[in-house]
């Protein structure tokens, strides 16, 4: 009996009881479907997180004023600014061995106008370190010069979204725009970064020199002297993140003359770590659901084994007949294993189809990211075939070991 | 006489039941020549089925030897026995044993599948065999769409499809009405005329009258072995039946 013969025989006998075959495969369908959907959605979430980390800049510590309690509730946010440009310079200078860049920034929002087009966006006042820390370069045009940064140069870099909206495809470089009524020359457009994790558009911003922001554009009363909103610290290596965080904290406490009894008047957050934690918890979730899917696959396999045992009993005479006309034990074994494999494989294929359909649907409806992974499909199909072999083997071996005489006498 | 097809030498078969032993076949010596049409008769429990199972290579003896087509098959492995059955023996059962989900043609093809005959050749052979048993038109019918006699003809076509040396039939007419039974016997006689060796088990004396040799058994022994030079021709009986029905 060739493989082809076994395959055809298997399909012929499954066809006899379509409803039973369908119900038997249900466990596998659900298990495989769940695995496929979960992997697609899990992989989507993970890839979004890693994209996000990449777009924020990796190995980034974010220092903001105010402190954080144990529970994560920030106290006194924005009420008192404590960070200065000198703090940033000091971090960059004193921690040079582990810090690539410490970028002080101020933020605000305002209207940017070109001709008669008007666009409300966020404003970031930065030094040149910003571009190193965020790994963000102009896609077209140029960076600010050192003179423009220190001398409140009337220049601006547009985020890609702002450029699209103000110049709708035209070349903005060299054009004049008015930001909060201050005329600025567009020196470039920043490379496109895409969305943030929570759907915000990172490209909907304009970037100007820190001094320009403070002296000409924002005019925030509270932001006197050298105070800034935040300092972004780019650490030279992922393994040095904790060390950098500790050193920066010590340095800032010392600079702010905090006594041991006093709490920090700033907060340092490790962005990659936050993202990693999120990714990790989504991985844990995926694993957990995978375990559930695994259990349903095993239950599905046991269902197949059960039905195959029933089938073998029902078809005892057929087995006797096949043996009488020359089937060897191996032929009978192959035939019934093949039936079990067909059951689970068909279940697996239906499961893959439903799983993909389901995850596409969920991705559409819930606006979740999803990523179809071909390996997952191959593995799921192969695994369901394996389940067929594993759970089909015992019933098939029982069939193969029947005595032809007794099998033929079976009523 | 040519070389015998089947030769038993002190062939015996014991079954252990509970604590004791049943001697289903006491040492038995019997020779069946090629081309013979033999009927085995005897009361229930006399050992007919045991004998058939051994001759049919479905079972191995407790002691003694069984030569089939010159080969000692009494100590063969189960796989080797399966091959002997596939190549040299055709089985016909009282209850036909056709697979209900397959068509007549597919049922007839089954032994060829285990004989590893290429797919292309099988269908042609099956069609030819169905023609031989008078069912050329019924190849695509399923067993449930056929009468008992037709089903038994399909089973006979299946038994013949591998060109066996021996046709083994256990009560082949047991599930059929009288006339259909005679038709099947007529078919057996025609096949025997063409040279195939036939061994049937029956408890029906009328069926035995169509055989050229009648072996009677009791308690695992052969108690008589008679040859009949001019057995009743089933075709003639059919003719008479038709004439009677016409009156
Ligand atoms: N598988 C078996 N196990 C135990 N005893 C058996 C078995 N098969 C047959 N026998 C016994 O062997 C004897 C012969 O049985 P069998 O060959 O079936 O006779 P027959 O076919 O003539 O009715 C009987 O006594 C029967 O009970
Ligand atoms: Mg019997």
XYZ file of C-alpha atoms and ligand atoms in Angstrom:
686
model
C 0.000 0.000 0.000
C 1.533 3.276 -1.066
C 1.278 6.577 0.810
C -1.071 7.815 -1.832
C -3.334 4.783 -1.295
C -3.339 5.375 2.467
C -4.181 9.013 1.923
C -7.081 8.241 -0.396
C -8.361 5.492 1.921
C -8.189 7.879 4.858
C -10.138 10.591 3.071
C -12.711 8.055 1.870
C -13.427 6.894 5.386
C -13.478 10.394 6.873
C -16.017 11.374 4.244
C -18.415 8.683 5.479
C -19.032 10.526 8.716
C -18.486 14.176 7.904
C -20.214 15.543 10.984
C -18.241 13.306 13.313
C -14.990 14.191 11.569
C -15.828 17.880 11.810
C -16.645 17.700 15.512
C -13.500 15.714 16.169
C -11.300 18.348 14.578
C -12.936 21.146 16.537
C -10.434 21.015 19.398
C -7.545 21.260 16.971
C -9.285 24.035 15.028
C -9.715 26.087 18.185
C -6.240 25.368 19.518
C -4.449 26.154 16.277
C -6.676 29.139 15.573
C -5.931 30.573 19.004
C -2.199 30.008 18.618
C -2.127 31.691 15.222
C -4.194 34.671 16.349
C -2.166 35.118 19.503
C 1.152 34.875 17.771
C 0.033 37.369 15.137
C -1.228 39.847 17.704
C 1.615 39.251 20.158
C 4.208 39.686 17.439
C 2.436 42.811 16.273
C 2.484 44.317 19.745
C 6.096 43.412 20.246
C 7.190 44.826 16.933
C 5.342 48.057 17.672
C 7.094 48.341 21.031
C 10.487 47.721 19.532
C 9.780 50.210 16.761
C 8.775 52.692 19.400
C 11.951 52.148 21.367
C 13.899 52.604 18.178
C 12.062 55.806 17.311
C 12.496 57.305 20.779
C 16.161 56.485 20.665
C 17.549 53.545 22.539
C 19.403 53.717 25.851
C 17.570 56.859 26.814
C 17.071 58.206 30.352
C 14.515 60.978 30.715
C 14.953 63.424 33.604
C 11.998 65.589 34.534
C 11.403 67.890 37.479
C 9.328 66.723 40.419
C 9.480 63.422 42.260
C 7.683 60.137 41.960
C 6.243 58.258 44.887
C 6.489 54.518 45.177
C 3.127 54.095 43.553
C 4.207 56.060 40.542
C 2.086 59.146 41.237
C 4.074 62.202 40.520
C 4.098 64.902 43.135
C 4.344 68.566 42.361
C 4.663 68.145 38.676
C 5.352 71.307 36.801
C 4.853 73.458 39.855
C 8.534 73.988 40.386
C 11.198 73.649 37.762
C 14.444 72.344 39.146
C 16.459 71.309 36.128
C 18.837 73.672 34.390
C 20.922 73.748 31.259
C 23.959 73.546 33.528
C 22.643 70.307 35.000
C 22.655 68.869 31.477
C 26.130 70.214 30.745
C 27.395 68.815 34.013
C 25.971 65.372 33.300
C 27.514 65.387 29.862
C 30.879 66.523 31.212
C 31.163 64.578 34.463
C 29.624 61.346 33.216
C 31.332 61.493 29.827
C 32.625 57.934 30.173
C 29.111 56.491 30.062
C 26.937 59.262 28.652
C 26.988 60.135 24.973
C 24.723 63.163 25.191
C 22.634 65.032 27.744
C 20.030 67.128 25.982
C 18.124 69.875 27.826
C 14.738 70.646 26.286
C 11.886 73.064 26.787
C 8.442 72.362 25.405
C 5.398 74.298 24.486
C 2.765 74.494 21.861
C 1.741 77.124 19.411
C 0.669 78.160 15.942
C 2.976 77.874 13.011
C 1.956 79.867 9.959
C 3.174 79.801 6.383
C 1.482 82.252 4.065
C -2.179 81.732 4.812
C -1.797 78.166 6.123
C -2.012 77.753 9.855
C -1.093 74.692 11.929
C -1.199 74.095 15.700
C 1.635 71.927 16.891
C 4.052 71.239 19.707
C 7.299 73.171 20.036
C 10.561 71.772 21.321
C 13.471 73.988 22.168
C 16.690 71.983 22.017
C 20.455 72.042 21.890
C 22.474 70.013 19.405
C 22.638 67.138 21.913
C 18.943 66.548 21.298
C 19.642 65.129 17.861
C 22.198 62.671 19.237
C 20.021 61.665 22.161
C 16.919 61.056 20.052
C 18.864 59.729 17.053
C 16.920 62.136 14.909
C 18.367 63.864 11.869
C 16.931 66.206 9.279
C 15.671 64.205 6.293
C 16.265 67.234 4.102
C 18.067 70.483 4.893
C 20.552 70.856 7.719
C 20.941 70.911 11.512
C 21.260 74.125 13.489
C 24.699 75.617 13.726
C 26.356 76.147 17.125
C 25.898 79.915 16.739
C 22.174 79.519 16.082
C 21.831 77.370 19.216
C 23.661 79.740 21.517
C 22.624 83.004 19.824
C 18.863 82.426 19.589
C 19.013 82.017 15.822
C 15.744 82.536 13.972
C 15.694 79.039 12.522
C 13.358 76.063 12.736
C 13.326 72.374 11.831
C 9.872 71.083 10.905
C 8.500 67.671 11.780
C 7.394 65.764 8.696
C 3.684 66.140 9.501
C 4.010 69.888 9.936
C 5.968 70.185 6.685
C 3.276 68.132 4.891
C 0.513 70.346 6.196
C 2.173 73.699 5.651
C 3.846 73.042 2.332
C 1.819 70.089 1.013
C 4.659 68.426 -0.851
C 6.636 71.549 -1.770
C 10.199 72.122 -0.545
C 10.061 74.065 2.744
C 13.830 74.527 3.096
C 14.689 78.212 2.968
C 11.067 79.288 3.407
C 9.967 81.595 6.197
C 7.331 80.581 8.726
C 5.907 82.436 11.692
C 5.926 80.582 15.003
C 3.887 82.409 17.649
C 4.351 85.425 15.371
C 8.130 85.106 15.378
C 9.473 84.802 11.816
C 11.823 81.821 11.490
C 13.674 80.343 8.543
C 13.044 76.650 7.852
C 16.492 75.055 7.656
C 15.286 71.473 7.268
C 12.637 68.826 7.779
C 13.224 66.058 10.314
C 13.182 62.447 9.168
C 9.805 60.780 9.663
C 9.452 58.838 12.953
C 5.867 57.653 12.919
C 3.436 57.135 15.734
C 4.152 56.886 19.411
C 2.899 53.964 21.431
C -0.381 55.591 22.320
C -1.220 56.839 18.856
C 0.390 60.289 19.057
C 2.234 61.572 16.024
C 5.900 62.194 16.767
C 6.264 64.104 13.521
C 3.671 66.686 14.524
C 6.218 69.062 16.078
C 8.625 71.861 15.329
C 12.141 72.000 16.770
C 13.940 75.263 17.438
C 17.116 76.207 19.320
C 16.678 76.230 23.110
C 17.699 79.890 23.389
C 15.284 80.885 20.630
C 12.487 79.094 22.444
C 13.181 80.731 25.750
C 13.921 84.257 24.534
C 11.664 84.672 21.528
C 8.955 82.041 21.227
C 7.638 80.546 24.459
C 8.034 83.426 26.877
C 7.067 81.234 29.825
C 7.326 83.269 33.003
C 8.094 80.277 35.143
C 10.929 79.153 32.958
C 13.328 81.823 34.138
C 17.079 81.817 33.672
C 18.481 78.499 32.699
C 15.586 76.314 33.768
C 14.466 73.635 31.345
C 11.567 71.190 31.164
C 13.540 68.023 30.805
C 16.908 66.497 30.154
C 17.274 63.497 27.871
C 20.359 61.421 28.600
C 21.727 59.087 25.972
C 23.792 56.338 27.603
C 26.615 54.802 25.607
C 25.605 51.194 26.163
C 22.483 49.311 27.275
C 24.475 47.555 29.999
C 25.360 50.910 31.574
C 21.802 52.145 31.987
C 21.550 51.452 35.704
C 24.960 52.825 36.436
C 24.173 55.968 34.446
C 20.871 56.387 36.236
C 22.563 56.102 39.636
C 25.409 58.463 38.725
C 23.044 61.037 37.235
C 20.898 60.910 40.372
C 23.912 61.413 42.651
C 25.184 64.221 40.493
C 21.829 66.030 40.382
C 21.235 65.633 44.121
C 24.649 67.088 44.755
C 24.080 69.963 42.338
C 20.663 70.688 43.829
C 22.196 70.518 47.310
C 19.700 68.029 48.599
C 20.312 66.633 52.048
C 20.065 62.881 52.605
C 16.705 63.311 54.272
C 15.256 65.204 51.330
C 13.616 63.417 48.428
C 14.720 63.867 44.837
C 13.341 67.000 43.213
C 13.490 65.315 39.841
C 12.564 61.991 38.320
C 14.694 59.769 36.136
C 12.871 57.335 33.907
C 14.406 54.627 31.790
C 12.298 54.683 28.632
C 13.683 51.503 27.105
C 13.054 49.775 30.383
C 9.463 50.934 30.488
C 8.984 49.700 26.947
C 10.804 46.461 27.713
C 8.558 45.924 30.697
C 5.553 46.439 28.515
C 6.948 44.088 25.886
C 7.800 41.591 28.597
C 4.302 41.609 30.003
C 2.869 41.136 26.521
C 5.278 38.210 26.088
C 4.119 36.728 29.374
C 0.539 37.177 28.222
C 1.331 35.489 24.942
C 2.995 32.607 26.750
C 0.029 32.214 29.051
C -2.406 32.146 26.160
C -0.090 29.801 24.297
C -0.313 27.440 27.239
C -4.110 27.593 27.060
C -3.940 26.915 23.325
C -1.517 24.066 23.969
C -3.940 22.504 26.402
C -6.762 22.750 23.900
C -4.521 21.147 21.277
C -3.842 18.269 23.624
C -7.521 17.962 24.432
C -8.158 18.000 20.681
C -5.569 15.261 20.286
C -7.243 13.156 22.949
C -10.549 13.709 21.132
C -8.954 12.357 17.989
C -7.582 9.383 19.868
C -11.010 8.689 21.315
C -12.728 8.817 17.935
C -10.005 6.692 16.376
C -10.499 4.046 19.062
C -14.221 4.063 18.298
C -13.487 3.891 14.583
C -11.147 0.943 14.994
C -13.760 -0.928 17.008
C -16.532 -0.130 14.545
C -14.414 -1.259 11.642
C -13.021 -4.439 13.164
C -14.507 -6.568 10.392
C -13.106 -4.253 7.752
C -9.694 -4.639 9.344
C -10.091 -8.435 9.329
C -11.128 -8.338 5.682
C -8.200 -6.126 4.723
C -5.832 -8.498 6.514
C -7.391 -11.533 4.801
C -6.814 -10.049 1.369
C -3.203 -9.297 2.127
C -2.824 -6.178 4.262
C 0.182 -6.386 6.551
C 0.085 -4.927 10.042
C 2.082 -1.987 8.770
C -0.512 -1.245 6.082
C -3.293 -1.128 8.676
C -1.157 1.001 10.983
C -0.398 3.481 8.214
C -4.030 3.688 7.177
C -5.323 4.574 10.624
C -2.450 6.891 11.526
C -3.118 8.589 8.217
C -6.769 9.027 9.122
C -5.832 10.605 12.449
C -3.274 12.850 10.758
C -5.797 13.919 8.136
C -8.249 14.794 10.892
C -5.758 16.891 12.814
C -4.156 18.376 9.714
C -7.476 19.474 8.276
C -8.302 20.864 11.722
C -4.947 22.631 11.727
C -5.471 24.170 8.311
C -8.966 25.340 9.199
C -7.537 26.657 12.469
C -4.819 28.607 10.661
C -7.412 30.107 8.340
C -9.731 31.069 11.165
C -6.844 32.305 13.301
C -5.585 34.573 10.536
C -9.081 35.771 9.735
C -9.749 36.379 13.418
C -6.555 38.303 14.025
C -7.088 40.436 10.937
C -10.589 41.160 12.194
C -9.404 41.996 15.705
C -6.619 44.144 14.303
C -9.165 46.044 12.217
C -11.825 46.412 14.900
C -9.632 47.118 17.909
C -6.931 48.873 15.923
C -4.303 46.554 17.328
C -1.165 45.892 15.438
C -0.689 42.362 14.140
C 2.071 40.626 12.307
C 1.545 37.394 10.359
C 4.463 35.115 10.945
C 4.906 32.435 8.285
C 6.985 30.298 10.673
C 4.089 30.244 13.110
C 1.794 28.917 10.389
C 4.273 26.250 9.340
C 4.864 25.249 12.953
C 1.144 25.153 13.755
C 0.368 22.960 10.757
C 3.330 20.689 11.432
C 2.398 20.465 15.089
C -1.178 19.511 14.317
C 0.112 16.777 12.004
C 2.341 15.636 14.841
C -0.656 15.530 17.167
C -2.382 13.279 14.634
C 0.566 10.907 14.581
C 0.992 10.978 18.343
C -2.634 10.449 19.312
C -3.476 8.302 16.300
C -0.661 5.874 16.851
C -2.108 3.944 19.763
C -5.522 3.251 18.161
C -3.818 2.426 14.861
C -1.476 -0.008 16.552
C -4.427 -1.692 18.196
C -5.945 -2.092 14.753
C -2.709 -3.426 13.299
C -2.349 -6.010 16.044
C -5.821 -7.479 15.604
C -6.015 -11.156 14.803
C -7.577 -11.475 11.332
C -9.703 -14.483 12.286
C -11.213 -12.844 15.324
C -11.620 -9.556 13.492
C -13.572 -11.280 10.723
C -15.828 -12.969 13.269
C -16.536 -9.672 15.061
C -20.175 -8.634 15.037
C -1.912 -36.139 -10.957
C 0.081 -32.910 -10.940
C 1.892 -31.685 -7.809
C -0.673 -31.132 -5.021
C -1.659 -27.572 -4.175
C -2.230 -28.243 -0.490
C -0.624 -30.953 1.577
C -1.044 -31.295 5.340
C 1.274 -33.508 7.388
C 0.022 -34.341 10.892
C -1.495 -30.872 10.997
C -2.969 -30.046 14.414
C -4.323 -27.044 16.190
C -5.003 -26.704 19.909
C -6.779 -23.875 21.657
C -6.296 -23.301 25.342
C -9.595 -22.399 26.901
C -9.710 -21.545 30.580
C -7.566 -24.187 32.213
C -7.991 -26.875 29.531
C -6.980 -27.466 25.947
C -9.340 -27.960 22.989
C -7.933 -30.072 20.189
C -9.726 -28.311 17.351
C -7.731 -30.259 14.781
C -6.195 -33.616 15.691
C -3.255 -34.659 13.545
C -4.704 -34.483 10.088
C -3.263 -35.577 6.756
C -5.005 -34.393 3.650
C -3.899 -33.598 0.134
C -5.770 -31.373 -2.261
C -4.731 -31.397 -5.887
C -4.647 -28.485 -8.256
C -7.938 -27.924 -10.002
C -10.037 -29.846 -7.464
C -13.396 -28.567 -6.237
C -13.676 -29.754 -2.650
C -16.480 -29.271 -0.152
C -15.714 -29.627 3.571
C -18.711 -30.711 5.636
C -19.364 -31.554 9.244
C -21.378 -30.541 12.261
C -20.731 -27.366 14.156
C -17.532 -27.517 16.183
C -16.018 -30.265 14.033
C -13.005 -28.154 13.075
C -13.994 -26.938 9.594
C -13.237 -23.293 10.272
C -10.000 -24.155 12.006
C -8.950 -26.139 8.955
C -9.986 -23.333 6.599
C -8.072 -20.745 8.596
C -4.912 -22.816 8.412
C -5.264 -23.533 4.708
C -6.089 -19.863 4.153
C -2.833 -18.876 5.872
C -4.756 -16.814 8.411
C -3.370 -18.875 11.274
C -0.422 -21.100 12.105
C -0.747 -24.714 13.316
C 0.209 -25.923 16.765
C 2.104 -28.839 15.234
C 2.618 -30.501 11.891
C 3.283 -29.004 8.492
C 1.231 -27.351 5.818
C 2.630 -27.175 2.306
C 0.952 -24.644 0.056
C 2.021 -24.568 -3.571
C 5.143 -26.492 -2.514
C 6.063 -23.978 0.187
C 5.984 -24.777 3.914
C 3.763 -22.038 5.285
C 3.338 -23.454 8.798
C 6.122 -21.376 10.367
C 5.919 -18.163 8.353
C 5.779 -14.736 9.963
C 2.481 -12.869 9.902
C 3.793 -10.513 7.205
C 4.903 -13.420 5.028
C 1.499 -15.083 5.523
C -0.187 -11.834 4.467
C 1.817 -11.912 1.257
C 0.865 -15.550 0.567
C -2.803 -14.660 1.096
C -2.488 -11.676 -1.164
C -0.805 -13.488 -4.032
C -2.231 -16.996 -3.925
C -5.573 -17.100 -2.112
C -8.963 -15.545 -2.748
C -11.494 -15.424 0.108
C -15.276 -15.520 -0.192
C -17.299 -15.054 2.997
C -20.835 -15.884 4.009
C -21.540 -12.199 4.717
C -19.648 -10.885 1.659
C -17.536 -8.435 3.696
C -17.649 -5.647 1.140
C -16.743 -2.136 2.292
C -19.955 -0.125 2.168
C -18.310 3.218 1.393
C -16.544 1.901 -1.702
C -18.016 1.184 -5.131
C -17.996 -2.352 -6.547
C -14.915 -1.511 -8.596
C -13.071 -0.047 -5.631
C -13.906 -3.105 -3.543
C -12.529 -5.383 -6.243
C -9.369 -3.263 -6.480
C -8.509 -3.606 -2.787
C -6.272 -6.712 -2.998
C -4.326 -5.110 -5.852
C -3.594 -2.143 -3.611
C -1.959 -4.427 -1.044
C -0.204 -6.286 -3.875
C 1.350 -2.955 -4.897
C -0.098 -3.120 -8.383
C 0.252 0.328 -9.992
C -2.856 2.470 -9.720
C -3.380 2.594 -13.464
C -3.599 -1.189 -13.878
C -5.990 -1.761 -11.002
C -9.106 -0.257 -12.459
C -8.727 -2.195 -15.708
C -8.309 -5.479 -13.837
C -11.251 -4.753 -11.546
C -13.484 -3.944 -14.516
C -12.415 -7.172 -16.205
C -13.193 -9.243 -13.105
C -16.611 -7.645 -12.680
C -17.300 -8.566 -16.300
C -16.255 -12.148 -15.556
C -18.848 -12.458 -12.762
C -21.539 -10.786 -14.897
C -21.556 -7.357 -13.243
C -19.932 -5.258 -15.965
C -22.679 -2.662 -15.637
C -22.505 -2.349 -11.856
C -18.949 -1.129 -11.315
C -19.979 2.215 -9.882
C -22.676 0.872 -7.601
C -22.140 0.674 -3.885
C -22.859 -2.588 -2.034
C -26.111 -1.223 -0.602
C -27.359 -0.681 -4.140
C -26.799 -4.343 -5.038
C -28.750 -7.525 -4.243
C -27.220 -10.219 -2.035
C -26.294 -12.353 -5.026
C -24.706 -9.382 -6.764
C -22.769 -8.510 -3.642
C -21.427 -12.045 -3.441
C -20.405 -11.813 -7.112
C -18.491 -8.610 -6.335
C -16.821 -10.466 -3.460
C -15.925 -13.307 -5.841
C -14.518 -10.797 -8.346
C -12.430 -9.378 -5.502
C -11.221 -12.879 -4.602
C -10.221 -13.523 -8.201
C -8.554 -10.225 -9.032
C -5.077 -11.312 -7.937
C -5.209 -14.503 -10.064
C -5.080 -16.759 -6.984
C -4.336 -20.486 -7.031
C -7.055 -21.214 -4.487
C -10.530 -19.883 -3.880
C -11.587 -20.392 -0.246
C -15.264 -19.983 0.504
C -16.849 -20.258 3.953
C -20.611 -20.920 3.568
C -20.711 -18.768 0.411
C -24.434 -19.393 -0.102
C -25.421 -19.190 3.553
C -26.865 -15.701 3.288
C -28.540 -16.190 -0.088
C -31.884 -17.571 -1.230
C -31.884 -20.964 -2.951
C -31.845 -19.788 -6.534
C -29.173 -17.170 -5.971
C -27.143 -19.779 -4.111
C -27.324 -22.089 -7.113
C -26.259 -19.211 -9.361
C -23.193 -18.671 -7.201
C -22.419 -22.404 -7.346
C -22.749 -22.264 -11.132
C -20.201 -19.468 -11.142
C -17.874 -21.520 -8.928
C -18.203 -24.515 -11.267
C -17.414 -22.343 -14.268
C -14.333 -20.922 -12.550
C -13.295 -24.455 -11.544
C -13.686 -25.572 -15.167
C -11.235 -22.804 -16.074
C -8.712 -24.375 -13.702
C -8.920 -22.669 -10.333
C -8.839 -24.840 -7.208
C -11.859 -24.341 -4.966
C -12.377 -25.256 -1.327
C -15.726 -24.495 0.268
C -17.050 -25.095 3.747
C -20.758 -25.847 3.916
C -23.268 -27.631 6.061
C -25.743 -27.787 3.158
C -25.661 -31.263 1.482
C -27.170 -29.846 -1.703
C -24.309 -27.392 -2.028
C -21.838 -30.226 -1.487
C -23.366 -32.091 -4.462
C -21.805 -29.565 -6.816
C -18.305 -30.447 -5.596
C -16.110 -33.131 -7.119
C -14.907 -34.168 -3.676
C -16.552 -34.105 -0.261
C -14.489 -34.224 2.937
C -16.506 -34.870 6.108
C -15.098 -33.908 9.511
C -15.982 -34.630 13.111
C -14.123 -33.675 16.305
C -11.109 -32.493 14.366
C -10.813 -35.684 12.299
C -11.569 -36.456 8.675
C -14.187 -39.189 8.872
C -14.811 -39.586 5.154
C -13.309 -38.387 1.899
C -15.414 -39.147 -1.180
C -14.899 -38.294 -4.798
C -17.769 -37.708 -7.128
C -16.849 -38.200 -10.766
C -19.987 -36.504 -12.052
C -21.139 -33.767 -9.693
C -24.478 -32.071 -10.290
C -24.129 -29.200 -12.762
C -25.533 -26.036 -11.180
C -26.271 -24.632 -14.631
C -28.612 -27.585 -15.299
C -30.370 -27.044 -11.973
C -30.885 -23.408 -12.878
C -32.342 -24.427 -16.220
C -34.821 -26.765 -14.506
C -35.757 -24.059 -12.004
C -36.453 -21.610 -14.799
C -38.583 -24.204 -16.617
C -40.568 -24.952 -13.444
C -41.144 -21.270 -12.798
C -42.467 -20.903 -16.361
C -45.104 -23.633 -15.860
N -10.384 -19.110 18.970
C -10.775 -20.226 19.610
N -10.531 -20.346 20.911
C -10.900 -21.469 21.568
N -11.535 -22.508 20.992
C -11.800 -22.443 19.691
C -11.437 -21.301 18.930
N -11.830 -21.506 17.652
C -12.397 -22.743 17.621
N -12.380 -23.287 18.846
C -12.895 -24.583 19.181
O -12.315 -25.511 18.279
C -13.305 -26.428 17.857
C -13.470 -26.407 16.372
O -14.075 -25.183 16.024
P -14.336 -24.731 14.519
O -13.116 -25.006 13.732
O -14.850 -23.350 14.558
O -15.495 -25.710 14.052
P -16.597 -25.536 12.925
O -16.148 -24.429 12.040
O -16.636 -26.846 12.262
O -17.858 -25.210 13.622
C -14.568 -26.097 18.618
O -14.641 -26.926 19.769
C -14.389 -24.671 19.004
O -15.054 -24.409 20.233
Mg -17.243 -22.623 11.583
